Tab-separated table of C-alpha atoms and ligand atoms in Angstrom:
chain	number	residue	atom	x	y	z
P	1	MET	CA	-0.006	0.064	0.033
P	2	LYS	CA	1.660	3.145	-1.242
P	3	ILE	CA	1.443	5.868	1.562
P	4	GLU	CA	-0.099	8.628	-0.570
P	5	ALA	CA	-0.990	11.054	2.201
P	6	ILE	CA	-0.557	11.936	5.775
P	7	ASP	CA	-2.744	14.068	8.176
P	8	LEU	CA	-1.377	15.504	11.403
P	9	TYR	CA	-3.462	17.247	13.873
P	10	TYR	CA	-2.501	18.821	16.948
P	11	ILE	CA	-5.795	18.741	19.310
P	12	SER	CA	-6.572	20.134	22.590
P	13	GLN	CA	-9.525	18.748	24.827
P	14	PRO	CA	-10.534	19.953	28.360
P	15	LEU	CA	-10.587	16.814	30.867
P	16	ILE	CA	-13.673	16.473	32.724
P	17	ARG	CA	-11.636	16.579	35.909
P	18	PRO	CA	-8.063	17.495	36.706
P	19	PHE	CA	-5.962	14.331	36.538
P	20	VAL	CA	-3.122	14.863	39.060
P	21	THR	CA	-0.070	12.637	39.444
P	22	SER	CA	3.274	12.860	41.241
P	23	PHE	CA	4.671	15.039	38.425
P	24	GLY	CA	1.490	17.515	38.849
P	25	PRO	CA	-1.891	18.138	37.573
P	26	GLN	CA	-3.401	18.297	34.282
P	27	GLN	CA	-6.470	19.970	33.070
P	28	ASP	CA	-6.463	20.582	29.113
P	29	ARG	CA	-4.822	17.471	27.291
P	30	ASP	CA	-3.064	18.183	24.189
P	31	CYS	CA	-2.321	15.266	21.904
P	32	LEU	CA	-1.872	14.600	18.193
P	33	LEU	CA	-3.794	12.547	15.451
P	34	LEU	CA	-2.533	11.199	12.519
P	35	ALA	CA	-4.163	9.758	9.374
P	36	LEU	CA	-2.177	7.447	6.819
P	37	HIS	CA	-4.014	7.650	3.378
P	38	SER	CA	-3.591	4.712	0.833
P	39	GLU	CA	-6.011	2.882	-1.579
P	40	GLY	CA	-9.030	4.901	-0.518
P	41	LEU	CA	-8.499	3.630	3.128
P	42	VAL	CA	-7.640	5.828	6.080
P	43	GLY	CA	-5.646	4.633	9.087
P	44	TRP	CA	-5.703	6.568	12.309
P	45	GLY	CA	-3.180	6.806	15.255
P	46	GLU	CA	-2.864	8.772	18.189
P	47	CYS	CA	0.178	10.389	19.660
P	48	VAL	CA	-0.238	10.622	23.373
P	49	ALA	CA	2.838	13.092	23.883
P	50	THR	CA	0.903	15.660	25.940
P	51	ASN	CA	1.355	19.510	27.151
P	52	ASP	CA	4.574	18.887	29.484
P	53	PRO	CA	7.351	16.321	29.665
P	54	GLY	CA	6.229	15.089	32.887
P	55	TYR	CA	5.651	11.052	32.034
P	56	SER	CA	7.851	11.036	29.168
P	57	TYR	CA	10.630	13.691	27.694
P	58	GLU	CA	8.410	14.000	24.604
P	59	THR	CA	5.594	16.725	24.620
P	60	ALA	CA	3.053	17.205	21.739
P	61	LYS	CA	5.181	19.844	20.325
P	62	THR	CA	8.486	17.578	20.073
P	63	ALA	CA	6.261	14.982	18.440
P	64	TRP	CA	4.935	17.630	16.089
P	65	HIS	CA	8.514	18.294	15.251
P	66	ILE	CA	9.800	14.742	15.046
P	67	LEU	CA	6.871	13.314	12.847
P	68	SER	CA	6.633	16.450	10.602
P	69	ASP	CA	10.432	16.700	10.106
P	70	PHE	CA	11.688	13.486	10.186
P	71	LEU	CA	9.142	10.622	10.594
P	72	ILE	CA	6.361	11.617	8.081
P	73	PRO	CA	8.992	12.589	5.263
P	74	LYS	CA	10.394	9.063	5.692
P	75	THR	CA	7.028	7.025	5.744
P	76	LEU	CA	5.401	9.162	2.764
P	77	GLY	CA	5.480	7.665	-0.601
P	78	GLN	CA	6.767	4.283	0.937
P	79	GLU	CA	5.168	1.079	-0.256
P	80	LEU	CA	3.577	-0.457	3.305
P	81	GLN	CA	3.218	-4.161	3.149
P	82	GLU	CA	2.863	-4.787	6.985
P	83	PRO	CA	2.934	-2.646	10.068
P	84	GLU	CA	6.425	-4.244	10.785
P	85	ASP	CA	8.057	-2.429	7.827
P	86	LEU	CA	8.040	0.846	10.078
P	87	GLN	CA	10.662	-0.681	12.504
P	88	SER	CA	13.555	-0.373	9.904
P	89	TRP	CA	12.086	2.830	8.218
P	90	HIS	CA	11.788	4.754	11.937
P	91	ARG	CA	15.282	3.321	13.105
P	92	PHE	CA	17.008	6.411	12.112
P	93	VAL	CA	15.296	8.531	14.584
P	94	ARG	CA	16.696	7.485	18.271
P	95	GLY	CA	14.067	7.717	20.986
P	96	HIS	CA	10.678	9.360	20.562
P	97	PRO	CA	8.563	6.296	20.985
P	98	LEU	CA	5.409	8.246	21.341
P	99	ALA	CA	5.738	9.918	17.976
P	100	LYS	CA	6.772	6.637	16.236
P	101	ALA	CA	3.578	5.025	17.770
P	102	ALA	CA	1.445	7.019	16.047
P	103	ILE	CA	2.291	6.076	12.810
P	104	ASP	CA	2.618	2.568	14.143
P	105	GLN	CA	-0.926	2.524	15.217
P	106	ALA	CA	-2.278	3.966	11.973
P	107	ALA	CA	-0.438	1.296	10.172
P	108	TRP	CA	-1.881	-1.456	12.182
P	109	ASP	CA	-5.393	0.348	11.720
P	110	LEU	CA	-4.579	0.576	7.695
P	111	THR	CA	-3.421	-3.026	7.235
P	112	ALA	CA	-6.151	-4.502	9.143
P	113	GLN	CA	-8.796	-2.691	7.019
P	114	ARG	CA	-7.069	-3.866	3.925
P	115	ASP	CA	-7.018	-7.336	5.216
P	116	GLY	CA	-10.903	-7.314	6.165
P	117	LEU	CA	-9.771	-7.810	9.940
P	118	SER	CA	-10.459	-5.936	13.109
P	119	MET	CA	-7.169	-4.786	14.460
P	120	ALA	CA	-7.568	-7.164	17.296
P	121	GLN	CA	-7.893	-10.076	14.911
P	122	LYS	CA	-4.815	-8.975	13.093
P	123	LEU	CA	-2.957	-8.745	16.190
P	124	ALA	CA	-4.068	-11.952	17.353
P	125	ALA	CA	-3.118	-13.953	14.093
P	126	PRO	CA	0.132	-15.524	15.280
P	127	TYR	CA	-1.910	-17.177	18.274
P	128	ASP	CA	-3.995	-20.529	18.124
P	129	GLU	CA	-6.790	-18.484	20.469
P	130	GLY	CA	-8.629	-15.638	18.780
P	131	PRO	CA	-9.030	-12.198	20.389
P	132	ARG	CA	-11.275	-11.857	23.237
P	133	ASP	CA	-14.572	-10.104	22.710
P	134	CYS	CA	-14.329	-8.108	26.113
P	135	VAL	CA	-11.484	-7.245	28.312
P	136	PRO	CA	-11.600	-6.368	31.845
P	137	VAL	CA	-10.820	-2.814	32.670
P	138	GLY	CA	-9.768	-0.847	35.771
P	139	VAL	CA	-9.701	2.873	36.516
P	140	SER	CA	-6.731	5.192	37.209
P	141	ILE	CA	-7.542	7.852	39.893
P	142	GLY	CA	-5.388	10.840	40.171
P	143	ILE	CA	-4.268	12.351	43.337
P	144	GLN	CA	-7.228	13.968	45.098
P	145	PRO	CA	-7.224	17.012	47.351
P	146	SER	CA	-8.054	14.836	50.318
P	147	ILE	CA	-8.494	11.212	51.204
P	148	SER	CA	-11.982	11.380	51.903
P	149	GLN	CA	-12.731	12.652	48.514
P	150	THR	CA	-10.700	9.774	47.131
P	151	LEU	CA	-12.856	7.464	49.049
P	152	VAL	CA	-15.913	9.077	47.608
P	153	LEU	CA	-14.657	8.643	43.997
P	154	ILE	CA	-13.436	4.889	44.450
P	155	GLU	CA	-17.142	4.314	45.586
P	156	GLN	CA	-18.537	6.021	42.649
P	157	HIS	CA	-16.481	3.869	40.232
P	158	ILE	CA	-17.214	0.670	41.959
P	159	GLU	CA	-20.845	1.606	41.635
P	160	LYS	CA	-20.298	2.130	37.800
P	161	GLY	CA	-19.065	-1.311	37.740
P	162	TYR	CA	-15.284	-0.993	37.629
P	163	ARG	CA	-13.592	-4.211	39.460
P	164	ARG	CA	-10.257	-2.944	39.817
P	165	ILE	CA	-9.108	0.512	41.192
P	166	LYS	CA	-5.736	2.138	40.831
P	167	LEU	CA	-4.564	5.437	42.920
P	168	LYS	CA	-1.522	7.710	42.262
P	169	ILE	CA	0.611	8.186	45.289
P	170	LYS	CA	3.566	10.497	45.844
P	171	PRO	CA	5.823	10.893	48.963
P	172	GLY	CA	3.732	12.143	52.040
P	173	TYR	CA	0.432	10.499	50.422
P	174	ASP	CA	0.907	6.976	50.304
P	175	VAL	CA	0.521	4.827	53.588
P	176	GLN	CA	-2.392	6.911	54.913
P	177	LEU	CA	-4.189	6.639	51.857
P	178	ALA	CA	-3.867	3.111	51.543
P	179	SER	CA	-4.748	2.234	55.091
P	180	ALA	CA	-7.807	4.339	54.653
P	181	VAL	CA	-8.904	2.702	51.563
P	182	ARG	CA	-8.272	-0.949	52.809
P	183	GLU	CA	-10.377	0.208	56.009
P	184	ARG	CA	-13.258	1.329	53.943
P	185	PHE	CA	-13.166	-1.382	51.148
P	186	PRO	CA	-11.784	-4.537	52.991
P	187	THR	CA	-12.046	-6.653	49.690
P	188	LEU	CA	-11.467	-4.264	46.977
P	189	SER	CA	-8.831	-5.015	44.375
P	190	PHE	CA	-6.465	-1.870	44.121
P	191	MET	CA	-3.299	-0.877	43.441
P	192	LEU	CA	-0.959	1.983	43.691
P	193	ASP	CA	1.179	3.781	41.101
P	194	ALA	CA	3.812	6.160	41.954
P	195	ASN	CA	5.251	7.184	38.660
P	196	SER	CA	8.796	7.292	40.084
P	197	ALA	CA	8.631	9.432	42.977
P	198	TYR	CA	10.422	7.200	45.456
P	199	THR	CA	14.096	6.245	45.717
P	200	LEU	CA	15.662	3.256	47.367
P	201	GLU	CA	15.981	5.297	50.557
P	202	ASP	CA	11.968	5.307	50.759
P	203	THR	CA	12.220	1.179	51.369
P	204	PRO	CA	10.582	1.670	54.871
P	205	VAL	CA	7.752	3.432	53.556
P	206	LEU	CA	7.190	0.810	50.628
P	207	GLN	CA	7.469	-1.835	52.879
P	208	ALA	CA	4.695	-0.350	55.153
P	209	LEU	CA	2.288	-0.512	51.838
P	210	ASP	CA	2.827	-4.505	52.503
P	211	ALA	CA	-0.007	-4.249	55.325
P	212	PHE	CA	-2.747	-3.578	52.644
P	213	ASP	CA	-2.760	-6.595	50.373
P	214	LEU	CA	-2.262	-4.364	47.215
P	215	LEU	CA	-2.762	-5.843	43.911
P	216	MET	CA	0.637	-4.325	43.002
P	217	LEU	CA	2.838	-1.273	43.196
P	218	GLU	CA	3.496	0.363	39.919
P	219	GLN	CA	7.053	2.161	39.128
P	220	PRO	CA	7.990	3.206	42.545
P	221	LEU	CA	12.008	4.025	41.630
P	222	GLY	CA	13.382	5.989	38.984
P	223	HIS	CA	11.804	6.165	35.314
P	224	ASP	CA	14.888	5.259	33.639
P	225	ASP	CA	15.836	2.559	36.525
P	226	ILE	CA	15.660	-1.413	36.212
P	227	TYR	CA	18.530	-2.307	38.616
P	228	ASN	CA	17.082	-0.416	41.562
P	229	HIS	CA	13.888	-1.924	41.217
P	230	SER	CA	15.595	-5.414	41.304
P	231	LYS	CA	17.005	-4.412	44.786
P	232	LEU	CA	13.825	-3.219	46.276
P	233	ARG	CA	11.728	-6.259	44.840
P	234	PRO	CA	12.787	-8.773	47.358
P	235	GLN	CA	12.567	-6.299	50.282
P	236	ILE	CA	8.588	-6.017	49.817
P	237	LYS	CA	5.899	-8.310	49.404
P	238	THR	CA	3.657	-6.156	47.560
P	239	PRO	CA	4.003	-7.491	43.674
P	240	LEU	CA	6.144	-4.838	41.668
P	241	CYS	CA	4.997	-3.437	38.309
P	242	LEU	CA	6.952	-1.690	35.811
P	243	ASP	CA	5.851	1.081	33.644
P	244	GLU	CA	8.079	3.947	32.686
P	245	SER	CA	11.384	1.767	33.003
P	246	ILE	CA	10.148	-0.756	29.843
P	247	VAL	CA	10.722	1.271	27.010
P	248	SER	CA	11.872	-1.626	24.570
P	249	LEU	CA	11.744	-5.080	24.242
P	250	ASP	CA	15.462	-5.115	25.339
P	251	HIS	CA	14.483	-3.424	28.424
P	252	ALA	CA	11.700	-5.817	29.114
P	253	ARG	CA	14.080	-8.564	28.814
P	254	PHE	CA	16.686	-6.884	31.104
P	255	ALA	CA	13.911	-6.655	33.830
P	256	LEU	CA	12.853	-10.283	33.726
P	257	GLU	CA	16.431	-11.527	33.609
P	258	ILE	CA	17.574	-9.412	36.724
P	259	GLY	CA	14.290	-10.095	38.563
P	260	ALA	CA	13.117	-6.203	38.469
P	261	CYS	CA	9.367	-7.017	38.573
P	262	ASP	CA	6.740	-9.420	38.849
P	263	ILE	CA	4.261	-7.486	36.341
P	264	ILE	CA	4.703	-5.368	33.107
P	265	ASN	CA	2.389	-2.508	32.255
P	266	ILE	CA	2.720	-2.407	28.599
P	267	LYS	CA	1.896	0.849	27.007
P	268	PRO	CA	2.100	0.256	23.312
P	269	THR	CA	2.950	4.203	22.765
P	270	ARG	CA	5.704	4.049	25.178
P	271	VAL	CA	7.376	1.021	23.273
P	272	THR	CA	7.055	2.752	19.690
P	273	GLY	CA	3.660	0.875	19.195
P	274	TRP	CA	1.920	-2.292	18.759
P	275	THR	CA	4.761	-4.337	16.752
P	276	VAL	CA	7.084	-3.818	19.878
P	277	ALA	CA	4.253	-4.098	22.401
P	278	ARG	CA	3.385	-7.634	20.994
P	279	GLN	CA	6.667	-8.814	21.228
P	280	ILE	CA	6.959	-7.815	24.904
P	281	HIS	CA	3.580	-9.588	25.352
P	282	ASP	CA	5.079	-12.679	24.186
P	283	LEU	CA	8.275	-12.235	26.344
P	284	SER	CA	6.106	-11.857	29.274
P	285	VAL	CA	3.957	-14.947	28.506
P	286	GLU	CA	7.222	-17.117	28.119
P	287	ALA	CA	8.252	-15.753	31.686
P	288	GLY	CA	4.882	-16.251	32.947
P	289	ILE	CA	4.715	-12.762	34.692
P	290	GLY	CA	1.515	-10.629	35.120
P	291	LEU	CA	0.756	-8.346	32.091
P	292	TRP	CA	-1.811	-5.573	31.610
P	293	VAL	CA	-2.328	-2.723	29.159
P	294	GLY	CA	-1.579	0.723	30.605
P	295	GLY	CA	-3.201	4.080	29.457
P	296	MET	CA	-2.188	7.555	28.782
P	297	LEU	CA	-5.738	9.271	28.958
P	298	GLU	CA	-6.181	8.296	25.393
P	299	THR	CA	-8.895	9.530	23.216
P	300	GLY	CA	-11.317	6.770	21.677
P	301	VAL	CA	-9.035	6.783	18.767
P	302	GLY	CA	-6.031	5.515	21.050
P	303	ARG	CA	-8.474	3.837	23.163
P	304	ALA	CA	-9.711	1.416	20.399
P	305	ALA	CA	-6.125	0.123	19.724
P	306	GLN	CA	-5.432	-0.480	23.292
P	307	LEU	CA	-8.744	-2.634	23.546
P	308	ALA	CA	-7.218	-4.563	20.547
P	309	LEU	CA	-4.241	-5.168	22.361
P	310	ALA	CA	-5.868	-6.157	25.431
P	311	SER	CA	-7.719	-8.743	23.745
P	312	LEU	CA	-4.475	-10.770	23.280
P	313	PRO	CA	-4.245	-14.192	25.357
P	314	GLY	CA	-1.178	-13.089	27.479
P	315	PHE	CA	-2.902	-10.104	29.143
P	316	ASN	CA	-3.796	-11.463	32.551
P	317	LEU	CA	-4.727	-8.634	34.728
P	318	PRO	CA	-7.436	-5.535	34.030
P	319	GLY	CA	-5.847	-2.555	32.020
P	320	ASP	CA	-6.008	1.092	32.390
P	321	ILE	CA	-8.560	1.249	29.597
P	322	SER	CA	-11.581	2.914	31.403
P	323	ALA	CA	-14.514	4.250	29.561
P	324	THR	CA	-13.465	7.443	27.702
P	325	GLU	CA	-16.269	9.467	29.084
P	326	ARG	CA	-14.218	9.684	32.336
P	327	TYR	CA	-12.129	12.021	30.275
P	328	TYR	CA	-13.687	13.638	27.373
P	329	VAL	CA	-17.253	14.402	26.806
P	330	PRO	CA	-17.865	14.426	23.780
P	331	ASP	CA	-15.118	12.773	22.094
P	332	ILE	CA	-14.130	12.516	18.668
P	333	VAL	CA	-15.466	9.062	18.292
P	334	ALA	CA	-18.393	7.363	19.953
P	335	PRO	CA	-17.556	6.574	23.682
P	336	PHE	CA	-16.511	3.342	24.584
P	337	LEU	CA	-18.624	2.248	27.689
P	338	LEU	CA	-18.055	-0.065	30.603
P	339	ASN	CA	-20.239	-3.257	30.584
P	340	SER	CA	-21.176	-2.851	34.243
P	341	GLU	CA	-22.307	-5.983	34.885
P	342	ASP	CA	-18.625	-7.355	34.607
P	343	GLY	CA	-16.317	-4.486	34.350
P	344	THR	CA	-15.310	-5.096	30.687
P	345	ILE	CA	-15.385	-3.035	27.662
P	346	THR	CA	-16.158	-4.514	24.547
P	347	VAL	CA	-13.455	-4.862	21.743
P	348	PRO	CA	-14.263	-3.247	18.385
P	349	ASP	CA	-14.574	-5.784	15.907
P	350	GLY	CA	-15.327	-3.293	12.643
P	351	PRO	CA	-12.405	-3.187	10.044
P	352	GLY	CA	-9.303	-1.738	11.762
P	353	LEU	CA	-9.830	0.184	14.826
P	354	GLY	CA	-13.533	-0.164	14.276
P	355	ILE	CA	-14.339	3.675	14.948
P	356	GLU	CA	-15.714	6.591	12.991
P	357	ILE	CA	-14.159	9.937	13.448
P	358	ASP	CA	-16.589	12.679	14.092
P	359	PHE	CA	-15.093	15.467	11.796
P	360	GLU	CA	-17.044	18.101	13.252
P	361	ARG	CA	-15.824	17.725	16.843
P	362	LEU	CA	-12.059	17.213	15.375
P	363	SER	CA	-12.108	20.462	13.952
P	364	TYR	CA	-13.562	22.033	16.846
P	365	VAL	CA	-10.715	20.631	19.018
P	366	THR	CA	-7.876	21.291	16.471
P	367	LEU	CA	-5.394	23.939	16.892
P	368	GLN	CA	-3.184	22.859	13.873
P	369	HIS	CA	-3.782	20.847	11.031
P	370	GLU	CA	-1.097	19.904	8.075
P	371	ILE	CA	-1.480	17.605	5.253
P	372	PHE	CA	1.501	16.217	3.959
P	373	LYS	CA	1.685	14.952	0.193
X	1	OSB	O1	1.480	6.511	34.707
X	1	OSB	O2	-0.147	5.038	34.220
X	1	OSB	C1	0.416	6.090	34.258
X	1	OSB	C2	-1.723	8.777	32.684
X	1	OSB	C3	-1.124	9.639	31.925
X	1	OSB	C4	0.403	9.153	32.049
X	1	OSB	C5	0.818	8.176	33.067
X	1	OSB	C6	0.042	7.418	33.548
X	1	OSB	C7	-1.474	7.518	33.358
X	1	OSB	C8	-2.589	6.850	34.159
X	1	OSB	C9	-3.819	6.791	33.367
X	1	OSB	O3	-2.503	6.230	34.941
X	1	OSB	C10	-4.373	5.605	32.486
X	1	OSB	C11	-5.749	6.190	31.891
X	1	OSB	O4	-6.657	5.948	32.174
X	1	OSB	O5	-5.396	6.154	30.567
X	2	MG	MG1	1.970	4.212	35.528
């Protein structure tokens, strides 16, 4: 499929409520959308880099630069057979996984449409089992002004049908929070995400969390660390999950070889896209570890592709793929809703991502649009 044209959109949408992590609050969420055009088909991708370099060094503006000046010129006019082709085309750009992932997602959408498959079916092609129809999902709740407000929010999400709750923590807002949650909800499946806010010196605090029967503790130490996590792991009882540290297939292998984690949160966008995400999935299945799909406050465009990934057989824990109405109303595609009876979301089964873009809404939230031909 010759890549005939590429659209790039810079969009900004208000979040329904600010999302606060250990690196600060977020109210308006910027991101990029990208469309690959070939043979009358259009494949869509989302670049989740955002306003600030908090979670990642990439921002929506650096991603615009890397995409428009390097990745898009390299991609335009090429013959795309399979999404894997992008690996060699884009290797000349070091880093910038979130920018690369926008094209990767769009290539999976485009080629799945060409093959007459949903993206879930295309991703699941190498496995005996087909993709799951529905995937269990949890919610990620940001840092609230008070513990009592957090308890109210948890209650509301349990009532909606969510079966797994993730709470953000930071030093000074951790043990008390976990203790209050466990006291109020004795059987709740809940976990904590520190987004790299601790060091090995905080080991006693992290050990104190052992008392609350957490599902897991996500990324307590450095965003670029693997080694110190392997030091921490035998000192705590809570299963340790890595997010930020796993930036490639090699890093996943390093983490497993030195015993740095029990669980991996695969964010396809953090590892350049769905091709590498599936390789990490396969490695994790071989290692027999816990595995789930992480999120980055995606619009429905990105959520559709996360759901496709989460439908693969090796994902054995609920992902951060909560309903899009938690963040954006309206969204630029029809909302993905929670099946409240079992805490799942239905995986789209239409061609490719199985979404339909609302172009009126898209143009309303677009700050910049460029067409590359
Ligand atoms: O660390 O998992 C994270 C959102 C933005 C950046 C980092 C993270 C998150 C989330 C939200 O936890 C997950 C989601 O609901 O999309
Ligand atoms: Mg995380």
